[in-house]
mmCIF file of C-alpha atoms and ligand atoms in Angstrom:
data_model
loop_
_atom_site.group_PDB
_atom_site.id
_atom_site.type_symbol
_atom_site.label_atom_id
_atom_site.label_comp_id
_atom_site.label_asym_id
_atom_site.label_seq_id
_atom_site.Cartn_x
_atom_site.Cartn_y
_atom_site.Cartn_z
ATOM 1 C CA MET A 1 -55.334 148.686 152.944
ATOM 2 C CA TYR A 2 -58.523 147.192 151.613
ATOM 3 C CA GLU A 3 -58.405 145.185 148.610
ATOM 4 C CA GLN A 4 -61.338 146.512 146.813
ATOM 5 C CA GLN A 5 -61.164 142.986 144.132
ATOM 6 C CA LEU A 6 -61.989 140.668 147.139
ATOM 7 C CA GLY A 7 -64.516 138.433 146.270
ATOM 8 C CA LEU A 8 -64.795 139.980 142.983
ATOM 9 C CA LYS A 9 -64.585 135.927 141.684
ATOM 10 C CA PRO A 10 -65.686 133.112 142.288
ATOM 11 C CA PRO A 11 -63.016 131.724 145.448
ATOM 12 C CA MET A 12 -60.855 129.008 144.706
ATOM 13 C CA GLY A 13 -59.139 127.007 146.922
ATOM 14 C CA TRP A 14 -58.590 124.042 149.218
ATOM 15 C CA ASN A 15 -60.384 122.700 151.571
ATOM 16 C CA SER A 16 -60.346 119.896 154.361
ATOM 17 C CA TRP A 17 -63.588 118.570 155.334
ATOM 18 C CA ASN A 18 -64.142 116.846 152.585
ATOM 19 C CA THR A 19 -61.781 114.161 153.037
ATOM 20 C CA PHE A 20 -60.298 114.891 156.875
ATOM 21 C CA THR A 21 -62.810 116.139 158.615
ATOM 22 C CA TRP A 22 -61.342 115.999 162.415
ATOM 23 C CA ASP A 23 -58.277 114.396 160.799
ATOM 24 C CA ILE A 24 -55.748 117.390 160.471
ATOM 25 C CA ASN A 25 -53.318 118.655 161.290
ATOM 26 C CA GLU A 26 -50.331 121.285 160.557
ATOM 27 C CA GLN A 27 -48.090 118.929 158.614
ATOM 28 C CA LEU A 28 -51.131 118.167 156.194
ATOM 29 C CA ILE A 29 -52.203 121.427 155.638
ATOM 30 C CA ARG A 30 -48.194 121.937 154.837
ATOM 31 C CA GLU A 31 -48.610 119.452 152.546
ATOM 32 C CA ALA A 32 -51.743 120.402 150.618
ATOM 33 C CA ALA A 33 -50.430 124.174 150.320
ATOM 34 C CA ASP A 34 -47.285 122.457 148.674
ATOM 35 C CA THR A 35 -49.310 120.323 146.372
ATOM 36 C CA ILE A 36 -51.069 123.689 145.056
ATOM 37 C CA VAL A 37 -47.867 125.336 144.267
ATOM 38 C CA ALA A 38 -45.825 121.807 142.588
ATOM 39 C CA GLY A 39 -48.930 120.473 141.148
ATOM 40 C CA GLY A 40 -49.512 123.415 139.297
ATOM 41 C CA TYR A 41 -53.052 124.058 141.010
ATOM 42 C CA LYS A 42 -51.734 127.729 142.108
ATOM 43 C CA ASP A 43 -51.418 128.218 138.399
ATOM 44 C CA ALA A 44 -54.270 127.070 137.536
ATOM 45 C CA GLY A 45 -55.811 129.826 139.672
ATOM 46 C CA TYR A 46 -56.095 128.048 143.401
ATOM 47 C CA GLU A 47 -55.484 130.094 146.323
ATOM 48 C CA TYR A 48 -57.447 129.574 149.311
ATOM 49 C CA ILE A 49 -56.080 126.926 151.704
ATOM 50 C CA VAL A 50 -58.926 126.591 154.067
ATOM 51 C CA ILE A 51 -58.929 124.528 157.220
ATOM 52 C CA ASP A 52 -62.546 123.740 158.397
ATOM 53 C CA ASP A 53 -64.271 122.263 161.390
ATOM 54 C CA CYS A 54 -61.981 120.751 164.723
ATOM 55 C CA TRP A 55 -58.849 122.827 164.636
ATOM 56 C CA SER A 56 -59.304 124.434 168.262
ATOM 57 C CA LEU A 57 -59.437 122.706 172.041
ATOM 58 C CA LYS A 58 -62.792 122.626 173.052
ATOM 59 C CA ASP A 59 -62.298 125.356 175.492
ATOM 60 C CA ARG A 60 -61.861 129.537 174.968
ATOM 61 C CA ASP A 61 -58.789 130.316 177.169
ATOM 62 C CA ASP A 62 -58.856 132.666 180.320
ATOM 63 C CA ASP A 63 -59.481 135.674 177.694
ATOM 64 C CA GLY A 64 -62.413 134.538 176.156
ATOM 65 C CA LYS A 65 -59.952 133.638 172.781
ATOM 66 C CA LEU A 66 -59.672 130.660 170.760
ATOM 67 C CA VAL A 67 -57.141 128.447 171.044
ATOM 68 C CA ALA A 68 -55.414 126.478 168.213
ATOM 69 C CA ASP A 69 -54.862 122.370 169.529
ATOM 70 C CA PRO A 70 -51.492 121.727 170.367
ATOM 71 C CA ILE A 71 -51.762 118.392 169.714
ATOM 72 C CA LYS A 72 -52.396 119.473 166.133
ATOM 73 C CA PHE A 73 -50.992 122.262 164.969
ATOM 74 C CA PRO A 74 -47.492 122.682 167.684
ATOM 75 C CA ASN A 75 -46.695 125.717 166.153
ATOM 76 C CA GLY A 76 -49.667 127.526 166.347
ATOM 77 C CA MET A 77 -51.533 129.418 163.119
ATOM 78 C CA LYS A 78 -49.231 132.269 163.282
ATOM 79 C CA ALA A 79 -46.854 129.926 161.242
ATOM 80 C CA LEU A 80 -49.314 128.420 159.481
ATOM 81 C CA ALA A 81 -49.969 131.586 157.691
ATOM 82 C CA ASP A 82 -46.750 132.317 157.121
ATOM 83 C CA TYR A 83 -45.877 129.058 155.848
ATOM 84 C CA ILE A 84 -49.035 129.385 153.862
ATOM 85 C CA HIS A 85 -48.214 133.222 152.584
ATOM 86 C CA SER A 86 -44.493 132.262 152.192
ATOM 87 C CA LYS A 87 -45.909 130.105 149.174
ATOM 88 C CA GLY A 88 -47.984 132.561 147.728
ATOM 89 C CA LEU A 89 -51.257 130.901 148.208
ATOM 90 C CA LYS A 90 -54.123 132.959 150.983
ATOM 91 C CA PHE A 91 -55.084 131.239 154.242
ATOM 92 C CA GLY A 92 -58.759 129.813 154.965
ATOM 93 C CA MET A 93 -59.990 128.943 158.788
ATOM 94 C CA TYR A 94 -63.491 128.061 159.814
ATOM 95 C CA SER A 95 -66.080 129.826 162.900
ATOM 96 C CA CYS A 96 -69.718 129.114 163.538
ATOM 97 C CA VAL A 97 -72.636 131.664 164.765
ATOM 98 C CA GLY A 98 -73.388 129.644 167.132
ATOM 99 C CA THR A 99 -72.648 128.884 170.667
ATOM 100 C CA HIS A 100 -70.535 125.619 169.004
ATOM 101 C CA THR A 101 -69.500 124.998 165.944
ATOM 102 C CA CYS A 102 -70.939 122.168 163.939
ATOM 103 C CA ALA A 103 -68.856 119.345 165.145
ATOM 104 C CA GLY A 104 -68.786 120.372 168.801
ATOM 105 C CA TYR A 105 -65.584 123.210 169.052
ATOM 106 C CA PRO A 106 -65.970 126.500 170.408
ATOM 107 C CA GLY A 107 -68.237 129.012 168.048
ATOM 108 C CA SER A 108 -68.229 132.577 167.809
ATOM 109 C CA PHE A 109 -71.438 133.439 169.108
ATOM 110 C CA GLU A 110 -70.775 136.977 171.493
ATOM 111 C CA HIS A 111 -67.481 136.578 170.280
ATOM 112 C CA GLU A 112 -67.791 137.673 167.296
ATOM 113 C CA PHE A 113 -65.560 140.939 166.953
ATOM 114 C CA GLN A 114 -62.457 138.731 169.609
ATOM 115 C CA ASP A 115 -61.895 136.239 167.236
ATOM 116 C CA ALA A 116 -62.270 138.669 164.070
ATOM 117 C CA GLU A 117 -59.001 140.377 165.480
ATOM 118 C CA LEU A 118 -57.675 136.754 166.599
ATOM 119 C CA LEU A 119 -58.392 136.076 162.557
ATOM 120 C CA ALA A 120 -56.389 138.925 161.531
ATOM 121 C CA GLU A 121 -53.779 138.543 163.862
ATOM 122 C CA TRP A 122 -52.871 135.432 163.006
ATOM 123 C CA GLY A 123 -52.968 136.257 159.715
ATOM 124 C CA VAL A 124 -56.258 134.576 157.986
ATOM 125 C CA ASP A 125 -57.768 135.692 155.089
ATOM 126 C CA PHE A 126 -60.592 133.573 154.928
ATOM 127 C CA LEU A 127 -63.628 132.596 156.788
ATOM 128 C CA LYS A 128 -66.108 129.720 155.965
ATOM 129 C CA TYR A 129 -68.503 130.398 159.275
ATOM 130 C CA ASP A 130 -71.130 127.840 159.928
ATOM 131 C CA TYR A 131 -74.576 127.620 161.074
ATOM 132 C CA CYS A 132 -75.121 125.007 163.967
ATOM 133 C CA PHE A 133 -75.979 125.761 167.319
ATOM 134 C CA LYS A 134 -77.938 129.222 166.742
ATOM 135 C CA PRO A 135 -79.321 130.415 169.630
ATOM 136 C CA ARG A 136 -83.009 130.091 167.990
ATOM 137 C CA HIS A 137 -83.388 133.806 169.432
ATOM 138 C CA ILE A 138 -81.457 135.303 166.807
ATOM 139 C CA SER A 139 -81.952 135.482 163.787
ATOM 140 C CA GLY A 140 -79.285 133.792 161.024
ATOM 141 C CA GLU A 141 -79.772 137.273 159.143
ATOM 142 C CA LEU A 142 -78.370 139.365 162.143
ATOM 143 C CA LEU A 143 -75.476 137.030 163.080
ATOM 144 C CA TYR A 144 -74.003 136.740 159.613
ATOM 145 C CA LYS A 145 -73.934 140.648 159.364
ATOM 146 C CA ARG A 146 -72.171 140.867 162.777
ATOM 147 C CA MET A 147 -69.173 138.337 161.659
ATOM 148 C CA SER A 148 -69.338 140.465 158.357
ATOM 149 C CA LEU A 149 -69.316 143.477 160.339
ATOM 150 C CA ALA A 150 -66.493 142.684 162.600
ATOM 151 C CA LEU A 151 -64.373 140.971 159.623
ATOM 152 C CA LYS A 152 -64.376 144.363 157.579
ATOM 153 C CA ASN A 153 -63.330 145.773 160.481
ATOM 154 C CA CYS A 154 -60.736 143.293 162.082
ATOM 155 C CA GLY A 155 -57.402 145.441 159.975
ATOM 156 C CA ARG A 156 -57.054 142.652 157.788
ATOM 157 C CA ASP A 157 -58.736 141.691 154.642
ATOM 158 C CA ILE A 158 -60.904 138.459 155.103
ATOM 159 C CA LEU A 159 -63.255 136.933 152.787
ATOM 160 C CA PHE A 160 -66.147 135.950 154.799
ATOM 161 C CA SER A 161 -67.481 132.637 153.404
ATOM 162 C CA ALA A 162 -71.159 132.123 154.906
ATOM 163 C CA CYS A 163 -72.225 128.845 155.310
ATOM 164 C CA ASN A 164 -76.244 128.095 156.513
ATOM 165 C CA TRP A 165 -77.019 125.459 153.913
ATOM 166 C CA GLY A 166 -79.979 127.789 152.123
ATOM 167 C CA GLU A 167 -81.803 128.063 155.082
ATOM 168 C CA ASP A 168 -83.954 131.226 156.202
ATOM 169 C CA ASN A 169 -84.072 131.957 152.400
ATOM 170 C CA VAL A 170 -80.678 133.198 152.908
ATOM 171 C CA TYR A 171 -80.957 134.737 149.224
ATOM 172 C CA GLN A 172 -83.017 136.995 150.228
ATOM 173 C CA TRP A 173 -80.872 139.139 152.235
ATOM 174 C CA ILE A 174 -76.835 137.674 152.197
ATOM 175 C CA ARG A 175 -75.748 139.995 149.657
ATOM 176 C CA GLU A 176 -76.486 142.563 151.687
ATOM 177 C CA SER A 177 -74.434 141.431 154.649
ATOM 178 C CA GLY A 178 -71.494 141.624 153.209
ATOM 179 C CA ALA A 179 -70.806 138.023 153.046
ATOM 180 C CA HIS A 180 -68.650 137.263 149.521
ATOM 181 C CA MET A 181 -69.974 133.698 149.024
ATOM 182 C CA TYR A 182 -72.858 131.665 150.586
ATOM 183 C CA ARG A 183 -73.557 127.564 150.875
ATOM 184 C CA SER A 184 -76.825 127.522 149.394
ATOM 185 C CA THR A 185 -77.174 123.513 149.684
ATOM 186 C CA GLY A 186 -76.938 120.877 152.602
ATOM 187 C CA ASP A 187 -73.642 119.583 152.529
ATOM 188 C CA ILE A 188 -72.738 117.556 149.765
ATOM 189 C CA GLN A 189 -72.153 113.838 149.239
ATOM 190 C CA ASP A 190 -69.433 111.735 146.936
ATOM 191 C CA SER A 191 -72.391 110.712 144.742
ATOM 192 C CA TRP A 192 -73.871 111.109 141.792
ATOM 193 C CA ASP A 193 -77.328 111.654 143.435
ATOM 194 C CA SER A 194 -76.069 114.299 145.582
ATOM 195 C CA ILE A 195 -74.107 115.868 142.921
ATOM 196 C CA LYS A 196 -77.479 115.853 140.694
ATOM 197 C CA SER A 197 -80.100 116.810 143.410
ATOM 198 C CA LEU A 198 -78.093 119.942 144.834
ATOM 199 C CA THR A 199 -77.692 120.828 141.100
ATOM 200 C CA LEU A 200 -81.492 120.619 140.170
ATOM 201 C CA SER A 201 -82.215 122.556 143.601
ATOM 202 C CA GLN A 202 -79.829 125.605 142.827
ATOM 203 C CA LEU A 203 -81.175 125.958 138.755
ATOM 204 C CA ASP A 204 -83.816 128.834 139.720
ATOM 205 C CA LYS A 205 -81.121 131.064 141.559
ATOM 206 C CA ALA A 206 -79.300 131.830 138.654
ATOM 207 C CA SER A 207 -79.678 135.588 139.502
ATOM 208 C CA PHE A 208 -78.724 135.186 143.012
ATOM 209 C CA THR A 209 -75.324 134.930 142.106
ATOM 210 C CA GLY A 210 -72.523 137.097 141.008
ATOM 211 C CA SER A 211 -69.473 139.353 142.207
ATOM 212 C CA TYR A 212 -68.951 139.429 145.334
ATOM 213 C CA CYS A 213 -71.655 136.991 146.223
ATOM 214 C CA HIS A 214 -71.575 133.985 144.974
ATOM 215 C CA ASN A 215 -74.100 130.742 145.283
ATOM 216 C CA ASP A 216 -71.392 128.530 146.704
ATOM 217 C CA MET A 217 -72.762 125.020 146.007
ATOM 218 C CA ASP A 218 -70.555 123.330 148.417
ATOM 219 C CA MET A 219 -67.222 121.664 147.856
ATOM 220 C CA LEU A 220 -65.616 119.582 145.043
ATOM 221 C CA VAL A 221 -65.865 115.654 145.270
ATOM 222 C CA VAL A 222 -64.050 115.654 142.480
ATOM 223 C CA GLY A 223 -61.130 113.031 142.697
ATOM 224 C CA MET A 224 -62.432 111.188 145.687
ATOM 225 C CA TYR A 225 -63.775 108.482 144.954
ATOM 226 C CA GLY A 226 -65.013 107.372 147.566
ATOM 227 C CA GLY A 227 -62.104 107.956 150.033
ATOM 228 C CA SER A 228 -63.220 109.970 153.160
ATOM 229 C CA ASN A 229 -63.001 109.208 156.621
ATOM 230 C CA SER A 230 -66.418 110.328 156.838
ATOM 231 C CA ASP A 231 -69.251 107.474 156.324
ATOM 232 C CA PHE A 232 -72.329 110.545 155.670
ATOM 233 C CA ILE A 233 -69.503 112.377 152.907
ATOM 234 C CA GLY A 234 -67.575 109.422 150.729
ATOM 235 C CA SER A 235 -66.079 106.309 152.773
ATOM 236 C CA GLN A 236 -69.636 104.068 152.648
ATOM 237 C CA ILE A 237 -71.194 105.684 149.585
ATOM 238 C CA GLY A 238 -68.525 104.727 146.829
ATOM 239 C CA GLY A 239 -67.531 107.745 145.104
ATOM 240 C CA CYS A 240 -68.380 108.443 141.134
ATOM 241 C CA ASN A 241 -66.537 107.771 137.783
ATOM 242 C CA ASP A 242 -64.448 110.361 135.710
ATOM 243 C CA VAL A 243 -67.636 111.000 133.987
ATOM 244 C CA GLU A 244 -69.488 112.122 136.913
ATOM 245 C CA TYR A 245 -67.121 113.880 138.438
ATOM 246 C CA LYS A 246 -66.516 115.695 134.946
ATOM 247 C CA THR A 247 -69.991 116.555 135.119
ATOM 248 C CA HIS A 248 -69.438 117.799 138.826
ATOM 249 C CA PHE A 249 -67.169 119.853 137.656
ATOM 250 C CA SER A 250 -68.590 121.497 134.723
ATOM 251 C CA LEU A 251 -71.886 122.138 136.721
ATOM 252 C CA TRP A 252 -70.151 123.973 139.412
ATOM 253 C CA SER A 253 -68.119 126.088 137.057
ATOM 254 C CA MET A 254 -70.500 127.018 134.523
ATOM 255 C CA MET A 255 -72.893 128.095 137.983
ATOM 256 C CA GLY A 256 -70.311 130.456 139.234
ATOM 257 C CA SER A 257 -69.928 128.337 142.153
ATOM 258 C CA PRO A 258 -66.711 128.636 144.192
ATOM 259 C CA LEU A 259 -64.023 125.967 143.131
ATOM 260 C CA MET A 260 -63.017 124.378 146.261
ATOM 261 C CA ILE A 261 -61.207 121.452 145.877
ATOM 262 C CA GLY A 262 -61.991 118.855 148.573
ATOM 263 C CA SER A 263 -59.879 115.767 147.508
ATOM 264 C CA ASP A 264 -56.706 114.364 148.724
ATOM 265 C CA ILE A 265 -54.662 116.375 145.997
ATOM 266 C CA ARG A 266 -51.721 114.596 147.528
ATOM 267 C CA LYS A 267 -52.521 111.545 145.968
ATOM 268 C CA ALA A 268 -54.594 112.956 142.847
ATOM 269 C CA ASN A 269 -54.780 110.782 139.471
ATOM 270 C CA GLN A 270 -54.191 112.609 136.371
ATOM 271 C CA PRO A 271 -58.040 112.001 135.334
ATOM 272 C CA THR A 272 -58.553 114.198 138.771
ATOM 273 C CA ARG A 273 -55.838 116.716 137.558
ATOM 274 C CA ASP A 274 -57.551 117.021 134.242
ATOM 275 C CA ILE A 275 -60.982 117.808 135.393
ATOM 276 C CA LEU A 276 -59.300 119.767 138.579
ATOM 277 C CA MET A 277 -57.302 121.901 135.627
ATOM 278 C CA ASN A 278 -58.908 122.641 132.835
ATOM 279 C CA ARG A 279 -58.216 126.036 131.823
ATOM 280 C CA ASP A 280 -61.094 126.612 129.943
ATOM 281 C CA LEU A 281 -63.770 125.778 132.314
ATOM 282 C CA ILE A 282 -61.963 127.893 135.255
ATOM 283 C CA ALA A 283 -62.093 130.665 132.461
ATOM 284 C CA ILE A 284 -66.257 130.537 132.663
ATOM 285 C CA ASN A 285 -65.534 130.251 135.933
ATOM 286 C CA GLN A 286 -63.768 133.468 136.956
ATOM 287 C CA ASP A 287 -65.470 135.326 133.926
ATOM 288 C CA VAL A 288 -65.165 138.541 135.125
ATOM 289 C CA GLU A 289 -68.791 139.760 134.956
ATOM 290 C CA GLY A 290 -70.174 136.714 136.823
ATOM 291 C CA ARG A 291 -73.385 136.247 135.433
ATOM 292 C CA GLY A 292 -75.465 133.458 136.395
ATOM 293 C CA ALA A 293 -76.137 130.745 133.860
ATOM 294 C CA TYR A 294 -79.742 130.580 132.350
ATOM 295 C CA ARG A 295 -81.569 126.935 131.486
ATOM 296 C CA ILE A 296 -83.232 125.723 128.126
ATOM 297 C CA LYS A 297 -84.424 123.053 127.875
ATOM 298 C CA PRO A 298 -84.002 121.184 124.745
ATOM 299 C CA GLU A 299 -86.520 120.883 121.745
ATOM 300 C CA PRO A 300 -88.821 118.977 121.931
ATOM 301 C CA GLN A 301 -89.377 120.180 125.047
ATOM 302 C CA TRP A 302 -92.130 117.587 126.080
ATOM 303 C CA PHE A 303 -90.156 114.820 125.828
ATOM 304 C CA HIS A 304 -87.030 115.344 128.002
ATOM 305 C CA ALA A 305 -87.553 115.621 131.611
ATOM 306 C CA ASP A 306 -85.480 118.196 134.284
ATOM 307 C CA ASP A 307 -82.295 116.255 134.212
ATOM 308 C CA VAL A 308 -81.485 117.658 130.929
ATOM 309 C CA PHE A 309 -81.130 120.685 130.442
ATOM 310 C CA MET A 310 -78.380 123.584 128.479
ATOM 311 C CA LEU A 311 -76.901 126.342 130.644
ATOM 312 C CA VAL A 312 -75.773 129.212 129.113
ATOM 313 C CA LYS A 313 -73.086 131.518 130.948
ATOM 314 C CA VAL A 314 -72.661 135.253 128.975
ATOM 315 C CA LEU A 315 -69.277 135.955 129.204
ATOM 316 C CA THR A 316 -67.474 139.713 129.162
ATOM 317 C CA ASP A 317 -66.595 139.526 125.994
ATOM 318 C CA GLY A 318 -69.060 138.332 123.754
ATOM 319 C CA ASP A 319 -68.681 135.130 123.962
ATOM 320 C CA VAL A 320 -71.224 131.828 125.193
ATOM 321 C CA ALA A 321 -70.721 129.747 127.417
ATOM 322 C CA ILE A 322 -72.987 126.752 127.232
ATOM 323 C CA GLY A 323 -73.438 123.602 128.731
ATOM 324 C CA PHE A 324 -75.622 120.875 127.579
ATOM 325 C CA PHE A 325 -75.498 118.644 130.975
ATOM 326 C CA ASN A 326 -77.715 115.380 130.214
ATOM 327 C CA LEU A 327 -77.837 113.866 134.026
ATOM 328 C CA SER A 328 -80.060 111.403 133.019
ATOM 329 C CA ASP A 329 -79.066 107.718 132.692
ATOM 330 C CA GLY A 330 -79.938 107.133 129.294
ATOM 331 C CA GLN A 331 -78.111 109.203 126.373
ATOM 332 C CA ARG A 332 -79.714 112.270 124.887
ATOM 333 C CA GLU A 333 -79.778 113.621 121.266
ATOM 334 C CA MET A 334 -79.824 117.734 123.335
ATOM 335 C CA SER A 335 -81.268 120.535 120.272
ATOM 336 C CA LEU A 336 -80.470 123.475 121.202
ATOM 337 C CA GLN A 337 -82.013 126.132 118.791
ATOM 338 C CA PHE A 338 -79.667 129.196 118.377
ATOM 339 C CA TRP A 339 -83.500 131.714 118.400
ATOM 340 C CA ASP A 340 -83.096 130.333 122.299
ATOM 341 C CA ILE A 341 -80.036 132.496 123.104
ATOM 342 C CA GLY A 342 -80.771 135.683 121.337
ATOM 343 C CA LEU A 343 -79.621 135.197 117.798
ATOM 344 C CA PRO A 344 -82.464 134.314 115.393
ATOM 345 C CA TYR A 345 -81.579 132.836 111.829
ATOM 346 C CA ALA A 346 -82.763 136.530 110.175
ATOM 347 C CA SER A 347 -80.008 137.895 112.237
ATOM 348 C CA GLY A 348 -77.153 135.771 109.339
ATOM 349 C CA LYS A 349 -74.784 135.080 112.324
ATOM 350 C CA SER A 350 -73.849 131.919 113.137
ATOM 351 C CA LEU A 351 -71.876 130.265 116.417
ATOM 352 C CA SER A 352 -68.161 128.981 115.626
ATOM 353 C CA LEU A 353 -68.407 126.513 118.348
ATOM 354 C CA TYR A 354 -65.099 125.477 120.896
ATOM 355 C CA ASP A 355 -65.348 122.027 123.116
ATOM 356 C CA CYS A 356 -63.841 123.082 126.502
ATOM 357 C CA TRP A 357 -63.313 119.562 127.370
ATOM 358 C CA GLU A 358 -61.116 118.386 124.004
ATOM 359 C CA HIS A 359 -59.774 121.758 123.597
ATOM 360 C CA LYS A 360 -60.565 121.923 120.069
ATOM 361 C CA GLU A 361 -62.792 123.409 117.883
ATOM 362 C CA ILE A 362 -66.032 121.427 117.050
ATOM 363 C CA GLY A 363 -67.236 123.986 113.795
ATOM 364 C CA VAL A 364 -69.601 126.733 112.521
ATOM 365 C CA PHE A 365 -73.335 126.334 112.662
ATOM 366 C CA ARG A 366 -75.706 128.609 111.595
ATOM 367 C CA GLU A 367 -79.423 128.467 113.330
ATOM 368 C CA ARG A 368 -79.134 124.930 115.604
ATOM 369 C CA TYR A 369 -76.940 122.886 117.119
ATOM 370 C CA ALA A 370 -78.248 119.396 118.420
ATOM 371 C CA PRO A 371 -75.444 116.945 120.221
ATOM 372 C CA VAL A 372 -75.648 113.851 121.732
ATOM 373 C CA VAL A 373 -74.411 113.971 124.700
ATOM 374 C CA PRO A 374 -74.111 110.317 127.082
ATOM 375 C CA ALA A 375 -76.081 109.670 130.284
ATOM 376 C CA HIS A 376 -74.245 111.573 133.116
ATOM 377 C CA ASP A 377 -72.395 113.309 130.677
ATOM 378 C CA CYS A 378 -71.562 116.945 129.452
ATOM 379 C CA LEU A 379 -70.284 118.683 126.618
ATOM 380 C CA ILE A 380 -69.437 122.307 127.567
ATOM 381 C CA VAL A 381 -68.755 124.692 124.839
ATOM 382 C CA ARG A 382 -67.172 128.667 123.993
ATOM 383 C CA ALA A 383 -69.832 130.129 121.491
ATOM 384 C CA LYS A 384 -68.359 132.946 119.245
ATOM 385 C CA LEU A 385 -70.487 134.798 116.595
ATOM 386 C CA VAL A 386 -69.379 134.885 113.769
HETATM 387 C C1 GLA B 1 -71.267 121.696 158.514
HETATM 388 C C2 GLA B 1 -71.139 122.059 157.172
HETATM 389 C C3 GLA B 1 -70.051 121.385 156.362
HETATM 390 C C4 GLA B 1 -68.501 121.756 157.485
HETATM 391 C C5 GLA B 1 -69.134 120.844 158.382
HETATM 392 C C6 GLA B 1 -67.750 121.056 159.755
HETATM 393 O O1 GLA B 1 -71.631 120.570 158.060
HETATM 394 O O2 GLA B 1 -71.917 122.747 156.012
HETATM 395 O O3 GLA B 1 -68.980 122.216 154.991
HETATM 396 O O4 GLA B 1 -68.076 122.687 157.111
HETATM 397 O O5 GLA B 1 -70.331 121.774 158.927
HETATM 398 O O6 GLA B 1 -68.419 120.414 160.685
#
């Protein structure tokens, strides 16, 4: 009955929050599911359709059960789950460790087992579990253990997505709690500064991600262009350009983050589709060994600030994914000495490099490779030993 591979690879899907926040309804969720299939996203690997906060009534019913808002979801959650499943997709929902969710709806505190059973009845496959309104006398660690136990015993496979924003040294205890992914950062905004600061905050956390418990750097803002009904996330901020979205997607892919689309995919333009469905990047993200990416500073190291770096991810088949990231505001030459990834000149070996954005071979190099990378841009190569 239980799926042995639940959470093996970084989960991929779509989440309602970044663009729609409170303004969600059944029709929107169905259309998102339709687009995931018709637009080719499902074939590229996206499978979870997740409703974030603001889906329930403000009060539980007389039996203490959560109630889906009948205006937003007139046919109820079971019917929506059935619809999503009929498309070959999986259904995600949201709750919170505290007495209330972040937007003030009922949370699961002291209702964990009852809520897990209700989610299972509805046919839910994924639970995002937030950190607001947590009673102060009890540790977050214990509350995530509670819901994990409840989910693992509710009679249905439900992927557990913890969301405590990197608080309380979550790295040190989350894997043991049973969560399949965990938010390590505060909320993303649709801005270059936000992408950059979330990234820099996680560069030294490469050993805290991997199979069955992935470091979640938050939903993607690719393709939002400032289009959110939340001023905090985007509408006052203005969004990013396509180069910045490309770099954002590359970072999340290389760093092993779950890939949860946060834009209105019903309206995605071609550059957005090309970014979100880059198969070469997705293959790196979904590599089955699930290793974190280590950082190397380009030579000469004294010359480059922390926002210019290479990330290296060792892949299952012996290839190595290498990302040259220039998050600075000026063009940079980024010299990688192959010595630094374990390949000495004396080995007699070279690297054959394939460009994962241009989707073509670059050539064969021995000892070093030094591309010039424009500001805010990146180059992602898949390197094969020859
Ligand atoms: C928190 C989470 C967000 C989102 C909102 C919903 O801020 O970090 O991702 O779920 O709550 O209220």
